[in-house]
Amino acid sequence: MHMKLAIVLSTQPAKFNAVAFKGDLEANVAKIARWGYDGVELAIRDPNIVDAEAIAAIMDRYNLAIPAIGTGQAWGEEGLSFPDPDPAIRRAAIERVKSHIPLAARFNAVIIIGLLRGIVKPGVSQEQAMAWVVEALQECSEAAAPHGVRLALEPINRYETTLINTVREGLSLIEQVGADNFGLLLDTFHMNIEEPDMEESIRLAGDRIFHFHVADSNRWYPGAGHIDFRSLLQTLFETGYEGFISGEFMPEPDADTAAQRAISYLRNLQTDLTKT
Ligand code: LER
Ligand code: MN
């Protein structure tokens, strides 16, 4: 088995500092390919200001896939979110997600709904916020379906949002949204905080796992903390998961070192997994 490994890369300046790379796309892509990664996960604030053909040419040149597109910068830098009390902002958040569909279809990438699902703002009840999130996800999933595009919501730890912290909450949301092309992105950093038993949660999510982020317990590269990646990845592959494992960790001690240590650790682990 070849474990497909990707790493998160931003196409424009981002405040989110766990985005391991910023700046010049081609130089970064060249390095990522040289280190042995199979893909890059692009964090894109606004698809209308990126040049899809230029990106495609670079990916072709280095033979890298784009397994997923992150949308969180639209929240971080523009404040767009599904449960905002201002209807114009809610609409803009939905339209922004929909505007990712052509790009996602072009690259066969999953659209990630991370922090774009928002937080519960003052004056809004948790119930109202969830209702807006469900409606937004229904509209976006429906728009994406004819293009063969899938959306993956990421359960995110309690310190960043109160909306969907756990895999179980994610699965109940999936029932409410009721779309086959809507699933989950599991992130080991968030799972380590929120899941009572990470292996059990992975098994529970099963074929609704559309994408997978890895960072260690301290959000450094895998191998730098105390998460048992051997057990987690074994469990993940036992569910039949055939997607990418995408590194999303702090650029510590620096971005290049982190990326190289992550891939060397995960490739070693892969040898072990193949043996079992
Ligand atoms: C994004 O994938 C993520 O994991 C969030 O923690 C961003 O804040
Ligand atoms: Mn993540």
PDB file of C-alpha atoms and ligand atoms in Angstrom:
ATOM      1  CA  MET A   1       0.000   0.000   0.000  1.00  0.00           C
ATOM      2  CA  HIS A   2       1.185   3.514  -0.791  1.00  0.00           C
ATOM      3  CA  MET A   3      -0.064   6.014   1.775  1.00  0.00           C
ATOM      4  CA  LYS A   4      -1.036   9.154  -0.123  1.00  0.00           C
ATOM      5  CA  LEU A   5       0.460  12.102   1.740  1.00  0.00           C
ATOM      6  CA  ALA A   6      -0.282  15.789   1.264  1.00  0.00           C
ATOM      7  CA  ILE A   7       0.560  18.971   3.108  1.00  0.00           C
ATOM      8  CA  VAL A   8      -1.395  22.175   3.621  1.00  0.00           C
ATOM      9  CA  LEU A   9      -0.228  25.101   1.532  1.00  0.00           C
ATOM     10  CA  SER A  10      -1.653  28.604   1.380  1.00  0.00           C
ATOM     11  CA  THR A  11      -1.886  30.478  -1.929  1.00  0.00           C
ATOM     12  CA  GLN A  12      -2.004  33.864  -0.246  1.00  0.00           C
ATOM     13  CA  PRO A  13      -1.021  35.343   3.100  1.00  0.00           C
ATOM     14  CA  ALA A  14      -3.026  33.771   5.916  1.00  0.00           C
ATOM     15  CA  LYS A  15      -3.338  34.607   9.583  1.00  0.00           C
ATOM     16  CA  PHE A  16      -3.860  30.936  10.415  1.00  0.00           C
ATOM     17  CA  ASN A  17      -0.327  29.994  11.471  1.00  0.00           C
ATOM     18  CA  ALA A  18      -0.780  26.200  11.348  1.00  0.00           C
ATOM     19  CA  VAL A  19      -0.814  26.622   7.575  1.00  0.00           C
ATOM     20  CA  ALA A  20       2.634  25.220   7.053  1.00  0.00           C
ATOM     21  CA  PHE A  21       3.538  27.209   3.974  1.00  0.00           C
ATOM     22  CA  LYS A  22       2.852  30.565   2.435  1.00  0.00           C
ATOM     23  CA  GLY A  23       4.186  32.560  -0.410  1.00  0.00           C
ATOM     24  CA  ASP A  24       5.520  31.484  -3.690  1.00  0.00           C
ATOM     25  CA  LEU A  25       3.471  28.526  -4.851  1.00  0.00           C
ATOM     26  CA  GLU A  26       5.826  26.992  -7.335  1.00  0.00           C
ATOM     27  CA  ALA A  27       8.910  27.111  -5.123  1.00  0.00           C
ATOM     28  CA  ASN A  28       6.946  25.463  -2.350  1.00  0.00           C
ATOM     29  CA  VAL A  29       5.375  22.872  -4.623  1.00  0.00           C
ATOM     30  CA  ALA A  30       8.812  21.973  -5.985  1.00  0.00           C
ATOM     31  CA  LYS A  31      10.112  21.378  -2.454  1.00  0.00           C
ATOM     32  CA  ILE A  32       7.023  19.412  -1.420  1.00  0.00           C
ATOM     33  CA  ALA A  33       7.359  17.135  -4.468  1.00  0.00           C
ATOM     34  CA  ARG A  34      11.082  16.649  -3.828  1.00  0.00           C
ATOM     35  CA  TRP A  35      10.426  15.548  -0.263  1.00  0.00           C
ATOM     36  CA  GLY A  36       8.120  12.825  -1.584  1.00  0.00           C
ATOM     37  CA  TYR A  37       4.622  14.152  -0.951  1.00  0.00           C
ATOM     38  CA  ASP A  38       1.862  13.105  -3.347  1.00  0.00           C
ATOM     39  CA  GLY A  39      -0.282  16.196  -3.056  1.00  0.00           C
ATOM     40  CA  VAL A  40      -0.864  19.641  -1.640  1.00  0.00           C
ATOM     41  CA  GLU A  41      -3.964  20.801   0.137  1.00  0.00           C
ATOM     42  CA  LEU A  42      -4.619  24.356  -0.927  1.00  0.00           C
ATOM     43  CA  ALA A  43      -6.008  26.941   1.482  1.00  0.00           C
ATOM     44  CA  ILE A  44      -7.883  29.389  -0.738  1.00  0.00           C
ATOM     45  CA  ARG A  45      -9.637  32.475   0.589  1.00  0.00           C
ATOM     46  CA  ASP A  46     -11.414  33.385  -2.642  1.00  0.00           C
ATOM     47  CA  PRO A  47     -11.300  31.118  -5.725  1.00  0.00           C
ATOM     48  CA  ASN A  48     -12.104  34.116  -7.940  1.00  0.00           C
ATOM     49  CA  ILE A  49      -8.699  35.590  -7.296  1.00  0.00           C
ATOM     50  CA  VAL A  50      -6.647  32.488  -7.991  1.00  0.00           C
ATOM     51  CA  ASP A  51      -5.532  31.398 -11.437  1.00  0.00           C
ATOM     52  CA  ALA A  52      -6.771  27.804 -11.748  1.00  0.00           C
ATOM     53  CA  GLU A  53      -4.880  27.122 -14.973  1.00  0.00           C
ATOM     54  CA  ALA A  54      -1.605  28.372 -13.495  1.00  0.00           C
ATOM     55  CA  ILE A  55      -2.124  26.168 -10.460  1.00  0.00           C
ATOM     56  CA  ALA A  56      -2.980  23.180 -12.680  1.00  0.00           C
ATOM     57  CA  ALA A  57       0.181  23.722 -14.752  1.00  0.00           C
ATOM     58  CA  ILE A  58       2.341  23.726 -11.622  1.00  0.00           C
ATOM     59  CA  MET A  59       0.666  20.616 -10.231  1.00  0.00           C
ATOM     60  CA  ASP A  60       1.145  18.811 -13.546  1.00  0.00           C
ATOM     61  CA  ARG A  61       4.787  19.832 -13.719  1.00  0.00           C
ATOM     62  CA  TYR A  62       5.489  18.321 -10.291  1.00  0.00           C
ATOM     63  CA  ASN A  63       2.928  15.525 -10.610  1.00  0.00           C
ATOM     64  CA  LEU A  64       1.053  16.462  -7.438  1.00  0.00           C
ATOM     65  CA  ALA A  65      -2.645  16.080  -6.678  1.00  0.00           C
ATOM     66  CA  ILE A  66      -4.883  18.557  -4.853  1.00  0.00           C
ATOM     67  CA  PRO A  67      -6.956  16.294  -2.602  1.00  0.00           C
ATOM     68  CA  ALA A  68      -8.733  19.103  -0.743  1.00  0.00           C
ATOM     69  CA  ILE A  69      -9.299  22.844  -0.690  1.00  0.00           C
ATOM     70  CA  GLY A  70      -9.442  24.699   2.639  1.00  0.00           C
ATOM     71  CA  THR A  71     -11.880  27.615   2.913  1.00  0.00           C
ATOM     72  CA  GLY A  72     -11.172  28.917   6.443  1.00  0.00           C
ATOM     73  CA  GLN A  73      -9.340  32.059   5.352  1.00  0.00           C
ATOM     74  CA  ALA A  74     -12.692  33.547   4.287  1.00  0.00           C
ATOM     75  CA  TRP A  75     -13.635  33.381   7.960  1.00  0.00           C
ATOM     76  CA  GLY A  76     -10.244  34.433   9.310  1.00  0.00           C
ATOM     77  CA  GLU A  77      -9.733  37.387   7.004  1.00  0.00           C
ATOM     78  CA  GLU A  78     -13.217  38.416   5.894  1.00  0.00           C
ATOM     79  CA  GLY A  79     -15.405  37.197   8.747  1.00  0.00           C
ATOM     80  CA  LEU A  80     -17.701  35.132   6.509  1.00  0.00           C
ATOM     81  CA  SER A  81     -19.649  32.375   8.265  1.00  0.00           C
ATOM     82  CA  PHE A  82     -22.863  30.358   7.950  1.00  0.00           C
ATOM     83  CA  PRO A  83     -24.431  31.394  11.317  1.00  0.00           C
ATOM     84  CA  ASP A  84     -23.703  35.137  11.266  1.00  0.00           C
ATOM     85  CA  PRO A  85     -26.643  37.234  12.527  1.00  0.00           C
ATOM     86  CA  ASP A  86     -26.314  39.405   9.396  1.00  0.00           C
ATOM     87  CA  PRO A  87     -28.178  37.689   6.517  1.00  0.00           C
ATOM     88  CA  ALA A  88     -25.878  39.330   3.953  1.00  0.00           C
ATOM     89  CA  ILE A  89     -22.842  37.703   5.580  1.00  0.00           C
ATOM     90  CA  ARG A  90     -24.597  34.325   5.736  1.00  0.00           C
ATOM     91  CA  ARG A  91     -25.431  34.619   2.038  1.00  0.00           C
ATOM     92  CA  ALA A  92     -21.864  35.658   1.185  1.00  0.00           C
ATOM     93  CA  ALA A  93     -20.495  32.633   3.095  1.00  0.00           C
ATOM     94  CA  ILE A  94     -22.761  30.262   1.146  1.00  0.00           C
ATOM     95  CA  GLU A  95     -21.901  31.894  -2.180  1.00  0.00           C
ATOM     96  CA  ARG A  96     -18.199  31.735  -1.335  1.00  0.00           C
ATOM     97  CA  VAL A  97     -18.392  27.998  -0.715  1.00  0.00           C
ATOM     98  CA  LYS A  98     -20.331  27.510  -3.946  1.00  0.00           C
ATOM     99  CA  SER A  99     -17.694  29.496  -5.822  1.00  0.00           C
ATOM    100  CA  HIS A 100     -15.176  26.787  -4.874  1.00  0.00           C
ATOM    101  CA  ILE A 101     -17.147  24.138  -6.780  1.00  0.00           C
ATOM    102  CA  PRO A 102     -15.617  24.619 -10.272  1.00  0.00           C
ATOM    103  CA  LEU A 103     -12.086  24.631  -8.840  1.00  0.00           C
ATOM    104  CA  ALA A 104     -12.803  21.570  -6.688  1.00  0.00           C
ATOM    105  CA  ALA A 105     -14.307  19.757  -9.694  1.00  0.00           C
ATOM    106  CA  ARG A 106     -11.283  20.696 -11.837  1.00  0.00           C
ATOM    107  CA  PHE A 107      -8.882  19.096  -9.308  1.00  0.00           C
ATOM    108  CA  ASN A 108     -11.155  16.386  -7.917  1.00  0.00           C
ATOM    109  CA  ALA A 109     -10.699  18.036  -4.515  1.00  0.00           C
ATOM    110  CA  VAL A 110     -12.929  17.900  -1.443  1.00  0.00           C
ATOM    111  CA  ILE A 111     -14.173  21.298  -0.227  1.00  0.00           C
ATOM    112  CA  ILE A 112     -13.357  21.668   3.462  1.00  0.00           C
ATOM    113  CA  ILE A 113     -15.780  23.380   5.803  1.00  0.00           C
ATOM    114  CA  GLY A 114     -13.638  24.197   8.802  1.00  0.00           C
ATOM    115  CA  LEU A 115     -14.068  27.519  10.558  1.00  0.00           C
ATOM    116  CA  LEU A 116     -16.368  28.838   7.833  1.00  0.00           C
ATOM    117  CA  ARG A 117     -19.190  27.117   9.717  1.00  0.00           C
ATOM    118  CA  GLY A 118     -18.544  29.833  12.271  1.00  0.00           C
ATOM    119  CA  ILE A 119     -19.089  30.364  15.960  1.00  0.00           C
ATOM    120  CA  VAL A 120     -22.222  31.270  17.893  1.00  0.00           C
ATOM    121  CA  LYS A 121     -22.234  35.067  17.952  1.00  0.00           C
ATOM    122  CA  PRO A 122     -23.805  37.216  20.717  1.00  0.00           C
ATOM    123  CA  GLY A 123     -27.594  37.423  20.372  1.00  0.00           C
ATOM    124  CA  VAL A 124     -27.822  34.134  18.425  1.00  0.00           C
ATOM    125  CA  SER A 125     -28.899  30.893  20.129  1.00  0.00           C
ATOM    126  CA  GLN A 126     -26.985  27.651  19.611  1.00  0.00           C
ATOM    127  CA  GLU A 127     -30.170  26.183  18.045  1.00  0.00           C
ATOM    128  CA  GLN A 128     -30.557  29.055  15.581  1.00  0.00           C
ATOM    129  CA  ALA A 129     -26.879  28.883  14.656  1.00  0.00           C
ATOM    130  CA  MET A 130     -27.124  25.129  14.019  1.00  0.00           C
ATOM    131  CA  ALA A 131     -30.253  25.607  11.908  1.00  0.00           C
ATOM    132  CA  TRP A 132     -28.421  28.133   9.728  1.00  0.00           C
ATOM    133  CA  VAL A 133     -25.432  25.811   9.446  1.00  0.00           C
ATOM    134  CA  VAL A 134     -27.665  22.907   8.341  1.00  0.00           C
ATOM    135  CA  GLU A 135     -29.490  25.067   5.767  1.00  0.00           C
ATOM    136  CA  ALA A 136     -26.229  26.411   4.376  1.00  0.00           C
ATOM    137  CA  LEU A 137     -24.702  22.948   4.096  1.00  0.00           C
ATOM    138  CA  GLN A 138     -27.812  21.620   2.361  1.00  0.00           C
ATOM    139  CA  GLU A 139     -27.654  24.398  -0.212  1.00  0.00           C
ATOM    140  CA  CYS A 140     -23.905  23.965  -0.794  1.00  0.00           C
ATOM    141  CA  SER A 141     -24.053  20.142  -0.988  1.00  0.00           C
ATOM    142  CA  GLU A 142     -26.943  20.313  -3.429  1.00  0.00           C
ATOM    143  CA  ALA A 143     -25.053  22.766  -5.641  1.00  0.00           C
ATOM    144  CA  ALA A 144     -21.903  20.605  -5.540  1.00  0.00           C
ATOM    145  CA  ALA A 145     -23.556  17.229  -6.215  1.00  0.00           C
ATOM    146  CA  PRO A 146     -24.099  17.576  -9.997  1.00  0.00           C
ATOM    147  CA  HIS A 147     -20.388  18.400 -10.356  1.00  0.00           C
ATOM    148  CA  GLY A 148     -19.345  15.294  -8.441  1.00  0.00           C
ATOM    149  CA  VAL A 149     -17.880  17.509  -5.706  1.00  0.00           C
ATOM    150  CA  ARG A 150     -17.899  16.476  -2.033  1.00  0.00           C
ATOM    151  CA  LEU A 151     -17.909  18.689   1.066  1.00  0.00           C
ATOM    152  CA  ALA A 152     -16.236  17.697   4.321  1.00  0.00           C
ATOM    153  CA  LEU A 153     -17.007  19.361   7.635  1.00  0.00           C
ATOM    154  CA  GLU A 154     -14.242  19.264  10.193  1.00  0.00           C
ATOM    155  CA  PRO A 155     -15.146  18.726  13.859  1.00  0.00           C
ATOM    156  CA  ILE A 156     -13.040  21.418  15.563  1.00  0.00           C
ATOM    157  CA  ASN A 157     -12.071  21.575  19.231  1.00  0.00           C
ATOM    158  CA  ARG A 158     -14.088  23.535  21.803  1.00  0.00           C
ATOM    159  CA  TYR A 159     -11.566  26.382  22.085  1.00  0.00           C
ATOM    160  CA  GLU A 160     -12.241  27.450  18.494  1.00  0.00           C
ATOM    161  CA  THR A 161     -16.037  26.952  18.173  1.00  0.00           C
ATOM    162  CA  THR A 162     -19.056  25.456  19.944  1.00  0.00           C
ATOM    163  CA  LEU A 163     -20.522  24.241  16.646  1.00  0.00           C
ATOM    164  CA  ILE A 164     -19.567  20.586  15.979  1.00  0.00           C
ATOM    165  CA  ASN A 165     -16.653  19.626  18.217  1.00  0.00           C
ATOM    166  CA  THR A 166     -16.906  15.844  17.998  1.00  0.00           C
ATOM    167  CA  VAL A 167     -17.254  13.097  15.425  1.00  0.00           C
ATOM    168  CA  ARG A 168     -20.623  12.099  16.928  1.00  0.00           C
ATOM    169  CA  GLU A 169     -21.912  15.665  16.491  1.00  0.00           C
ATOM    170  CA  GLY A 170     -20.578  15.580  12.945  1.00  0.00           C
ATOM    171  CA  LEU A 171     -22.459  12.368  12.212  1.00  0.00           C
ATOM    172  CA  SER A 172     -25.687  13.784  13.604  1.00  0.00           C
ATOM    173  CA  LEU A 173     -25.179  16.847  11.388  1.00  0.00           C
ATOM    174  CA  ILE A 174     -24.731  14.524   8.400  1.00  0.00           C
ATOM    175  CA  GLU A 175     -28.150  13.039   9.155  1.00  0.00           C
ATOM    176  CA  GLN A 176     -29.695  16.498   9.322  1.00  0.00           C
ATOM    177  CA  VAL A 177     -28.076  17.667   6.094  1.00  0.00           C
ATOM    178  CA  GLY A 178     -29.070  14.442   4.340  1.00  0.00           C
ATOM    179  CA  ALA A 179     -26.743  14.624   1.331  1.00  0.00           C
ATOM    180  CA  ASP A 180     -24.551  11.772   0.058  1.00  0.00           C
ATOM    181  CA  ASN A 181     -21.780  14.182  -0.936  1.00  0.00           C
ATOM    182  CA  PHE A 182     -21.509  15.644   2.577  1.00  0.00           C
ATOM    183  CA  GLY A 183     -19.097  13.990   5.023  1.00  0.00           C
ATOM    184  CA  LEU A 184     -16.392  14.675   7.574  1.00  0.00           C
ATOM    185  CA  LEU A 185     -12.783  15.729   7.736  1.00  0.00           C
ATOM    186  CA  LEU A 186     -11.158  14.247  10.825  1.00  0.00           C
ATOM    187  CA  ASP A 187      -8.153  16.072  12.293  1.00  0.00           C
ATOM    188  CA  THR A 188      -6.024  14.201  14.831  1.00  0.00           C
ATOM    189  CA  PHE A 189      -5.220  17.416  16.735  1.00  0.00           C
ATOM    190  CA  HIS A 190      -8.905  18.152  17.358  1.00  0.00           C
ATOM    191  CA  MET A 191      -9.758  14.485  17.962  1.00  0.00           C
ATOM    192  CA  ASN A 192      -7.066  14.219  20.623  1.00  0.00           C
ATOM    193  CA  ILE A 193      -8.838  17.009  22.539  1.00  0.00           C
ATOM    194  CA  GLU A 194     -12.459  15.970  21.998  1.00  0.00           C
ATOM    195  CA  GLU A 195     -12.800  12.231  21.323  1.00  0.00           C
ATOM    196  CA  PRO A 196     -12.974   9.825  24.273  1.00  0.00           C
ATOM    197  CA  ASP A 197     -11.543   7.070  22.043  1.00  0.00           C
ATOM    198  CA  MET A 198     -10.079   8.202  18.735  1.00  0.00           C
ATOM    199  CA  GLU A 199     -10.021   4.733  17.137  1.00  0.00           C
ATOM    200  CA  GLU A 200     -13.674   4.185  17.993  1.00  0.00           C
ATOM    201  CA  SER A 201     -14.596   7.568  16.499  1.00  0.00           C
ATOM    202  CA  ILE A 202     -12.760   6.732  13.287  1.00  0.00           C
ATOM    203  CA  ARG A 203     -14.647   3.429  13.044  1.00  0.00           C
ATOM    204  CA  LEU A 204     -17.931   5.221  13.766  1.00  0.00           C
ATOM    205  CA  ALA A 205     -17.354   7.779  11.002  1.00  0.00           C
ATOM    206  CA  GLY A 206     -16.335   4.973   8.590  1.00  0.00           C
ATOM    207  CA  ASP A 207     -17.099   5.745   4.958  1.00  0.00           C
ATOM    208  CA  ARG A 208     -18.181   9.286   5.854  1.00  0.00           C
ATOM    209  CA  ILE A 209     -14.523  10.192   6.325  1.00  0.00           C
ATOM    210  CA  PHE A 210     -13.878  12.262   3.202  1.00  0.00           C
ATOM    211  CA  HIS A 211     -10.519  13.720   4.266  1.00  0.00           C
ATOM    212  CA  PHE A 212      -7.960  13.393   7.088  1.00  0.00           C
ATOM    213  CA  HIS A 213      -5.637  15.932   8.767  1.00  0.00           C
ATOM    214  CA  VAL A 214      -2.638  14.938  10.845  1.00  0.00           C
ATOM    215  CA  ALA A 215      -0.864  16.966  13.504  1.00  0.00           C
ATOM    216  CA  ASP A 216       0.488  15.679  16.779  1.00  0.00           C
ATOM    217  CA  SER A 217      -0.953  16.449  20.246  1.00  0.00           C
ATOM    218  CA  ASN A 218       1.029  19.707  20.427  1.00  0.00           C
ATOM    219  CA  ARG A 219       0.064  20.563  16.823  1.00  0.00           C
ATOM    220  CA  TRP A 220       3.611  20.003  15.704  1.00  0.00           C
ATOM    221  CA  TYR A 221       4.461  17.482  12.920  1.00  0.00           C
ATOM    222  CA  PRO A 222       3.465  13.827  13.551  1.00  0.00           C
ATOM    223  CA  GLY A 223       6.071  12.248  15.784  1.00  0.00           C
ATOM    224  CA  ALA A 224       6.646  15.403  17.834  1.00  0.00           C
ATOM    225  CA  GLY A 225       3.961  14.673  20.430  1.00  0.00           C
ATOM    226  CA  HIS A 226       2.195  11.728  22.018  1.00  0.00           C
ATOM    227  CA  ILE A 227      -0.505  10.683  19.522  1.00  0.00           C
ATOM    228  CA  ASP A 228      -0.346   6.989  18.517  1.00  0.00           C
ATOM    229  CA  PHE A 229      -0.383   7.429  14.730  1.00  0.00           C
ATOM    230  CA  ARG A 230       0.327   3.766  14.068  1.00  0.00           C
ATOM    231  CA  SER A 231      -2.918   2.745  15.730  1.00  0.00           C
ATOM    232  CA  LEU A 232      -4.964   5.626  14.284  1.00  0.00           C
ATOM    233  CA  LEU A 233      -3.822   5.122  10.692  1.00  0.00           C
ATOM    234  CA  GLN A 234      -4.230   1.359  10.949  1.00  0.00           C
ATOM    235  CA  THR A 235      -7.821   1.933  12.104  1.00  0.00           C
ATOM    236  CA  LEU A 236      -8.397   4.514   9.371  1.00  0.00           C
ATOM    237  CA  PHE A 237      -7.247   2.187   6.592  1.00  0.00           C
ATOM    238  CA  GLU A 238      -9.334  -0.658   8.058  1.00  0.00           C
ATOM    239  CA  THR A 239     -12.430   1.477   7.369  1.00  0.00           C
ATOM    240  CA  GLY A 240     -11.515   1.261   3.662  1.00  0.00           C
ATOM    241  CA  TYR A 241     -10.313   4.883   3.524  1.00  0.00           C
ATOM    242  CA  GLU A 242      -8.485   5.503   0.264  1.00  0.00           C
ATOM    243  CA  GLY A 243      -8.060   9.263   0.465  1.00  0.00           C
ATOM    244  CA  PHE A 244      -5.109  11.439   1.422  1.00  0.00           C
ATOM    245  CA  ILE A 245      -3.471  11.988   4.776  1.00  0.00           C
ATOM    246  CA  SER A 246      -2.843  15.700   4.892  1.00  0.00           C
ATOM    247  CA  GLY A 247      -0.288  17.316   7.211  1.00  0.00           C
ATOM    248  CA  GLU A 248      -1.543  20.460   8.897  1.00  0.00           C
ATOM    249  CA  PHE A 249       0.815  21.476  11.675  1.00  0.00           C
ATOM    250  CA  MET A 250       2.770  24.397  13.093  1.00  0.00           C
ATOM    251  CA  PRO A 251       5.834  25.519  11.128  1.00  0.00           C
ATOM    252  CA  GLU A 252       8.091  24.477  14.027  1.00  0.00           C
ATOM    253  CA  PRO A 253      11.028  24.505  14.379  1.00  0.00           C
ATOM    254  CA  ASP A 254      10.514  25.866  10.826  1.00  0.00           C
ATOM    255  CA  ALA A 255       8.167  24.952   7.973  1.00  0.00           C
ATOM    256  CA  ASP A 256      10.698  22.985   5.890  1.00  0.00           C
ATOM    257  CA  THR A 257      12.011  20.930   8.804  1.00  0.00           C
ATOM    258  CA  ALA A 258       8.477  20.178   9.996  1.00  0.00           C
ATOM    259  CA  ALA A 259       7.405  19.000   6.530  1.00  0.00           C
ATOM    260  CA  GLN A 260      10.451  16.766   6.126  1.00  0.00           C
ATOM    261  CA  ARG A 261      10.159  15.256   9.601  1.00  0.00           C
ATOM    262  CA  ALA A 262       6.458  14.587   9.059  1.00  0.00           C
ATOM    263  CA  ILE A 263       6.960  12.662   5.849  1.00  0.00           C
ATOM    264  CA  SER A 264       9.908  10.693   7.142  1.00  0.00           C
ATOM    265  CA  TYR A 265       7.931   9.709  10.250  1.00  0.00           C
ATOM    266  CA  LEU A 266       4.787   8.774   8.302  1.00  0.00           C
ATOM    267  CA  ARG A 267       6.650   6.827   5.607  1.00  0.00           C
ATOM    268  CA  ASN A 268       8.410   4.804   8.329  1.00  0.00           C
ATOM    269  CA  LEU A 269       5.081   4.085   9.914  1.00  0.00           C
ATOM    270  CA  GLN A 270       3.735   3.009   6.547  1.00  0.00           C
ATOM    271  CA  THR A 271       6.373   0.275   6.338  1.00  0.00           C
ATOM    272  CA  ASP A 272       5.151  -1.015   9.717  1.00  0.00           C
ATOM    273  CA  LEU A 273       1.503  -0.800   8.718  1.00  0.00           C
ATOM    274  CA  THR A 274       2.129  -2.804   5.568  1.00  0.00           C
ATOM    275  CA  LYS A 275       3.720  -5.562   7.672  1.00  0.00           C
ATOM    276  CA  THR A 276       0.737  -5.938  10.020  1.00  0.00           C
TER     277      THR A 276
HETATM  278  C1  LER B   1      -8.381  23.749   9.967  1.00  0.00           C
HETATM  279  O1  LER B   1      -8.239  22.570   9.236  1.00  0.00           O
HETATM  280  C2  LER B   1      -8.297  23.486  11.411  1.00  0.00           C
HETATM  281  O2  LER B   1      -7.925  22.418  11.826  1.00  0.00           O
HETATM  282  C3  LER B   1      -8.711  24.566  12.350  1.00  0.00           C
HETATM  283  O3  LER B   1      -8.180  24.311  13.624  1.00  0.00           O
HETATM  284  C4  LER B   1      -8.348  25.955  11.914  1.00  0.00           C
HETATM  285  O4  LER B   1      -8.395  26.838  12.973  1.00  0.00           O
HETATM  286 MN    MN B   2      -7.569  20.689  10.439  1.00  0.00          MN
END
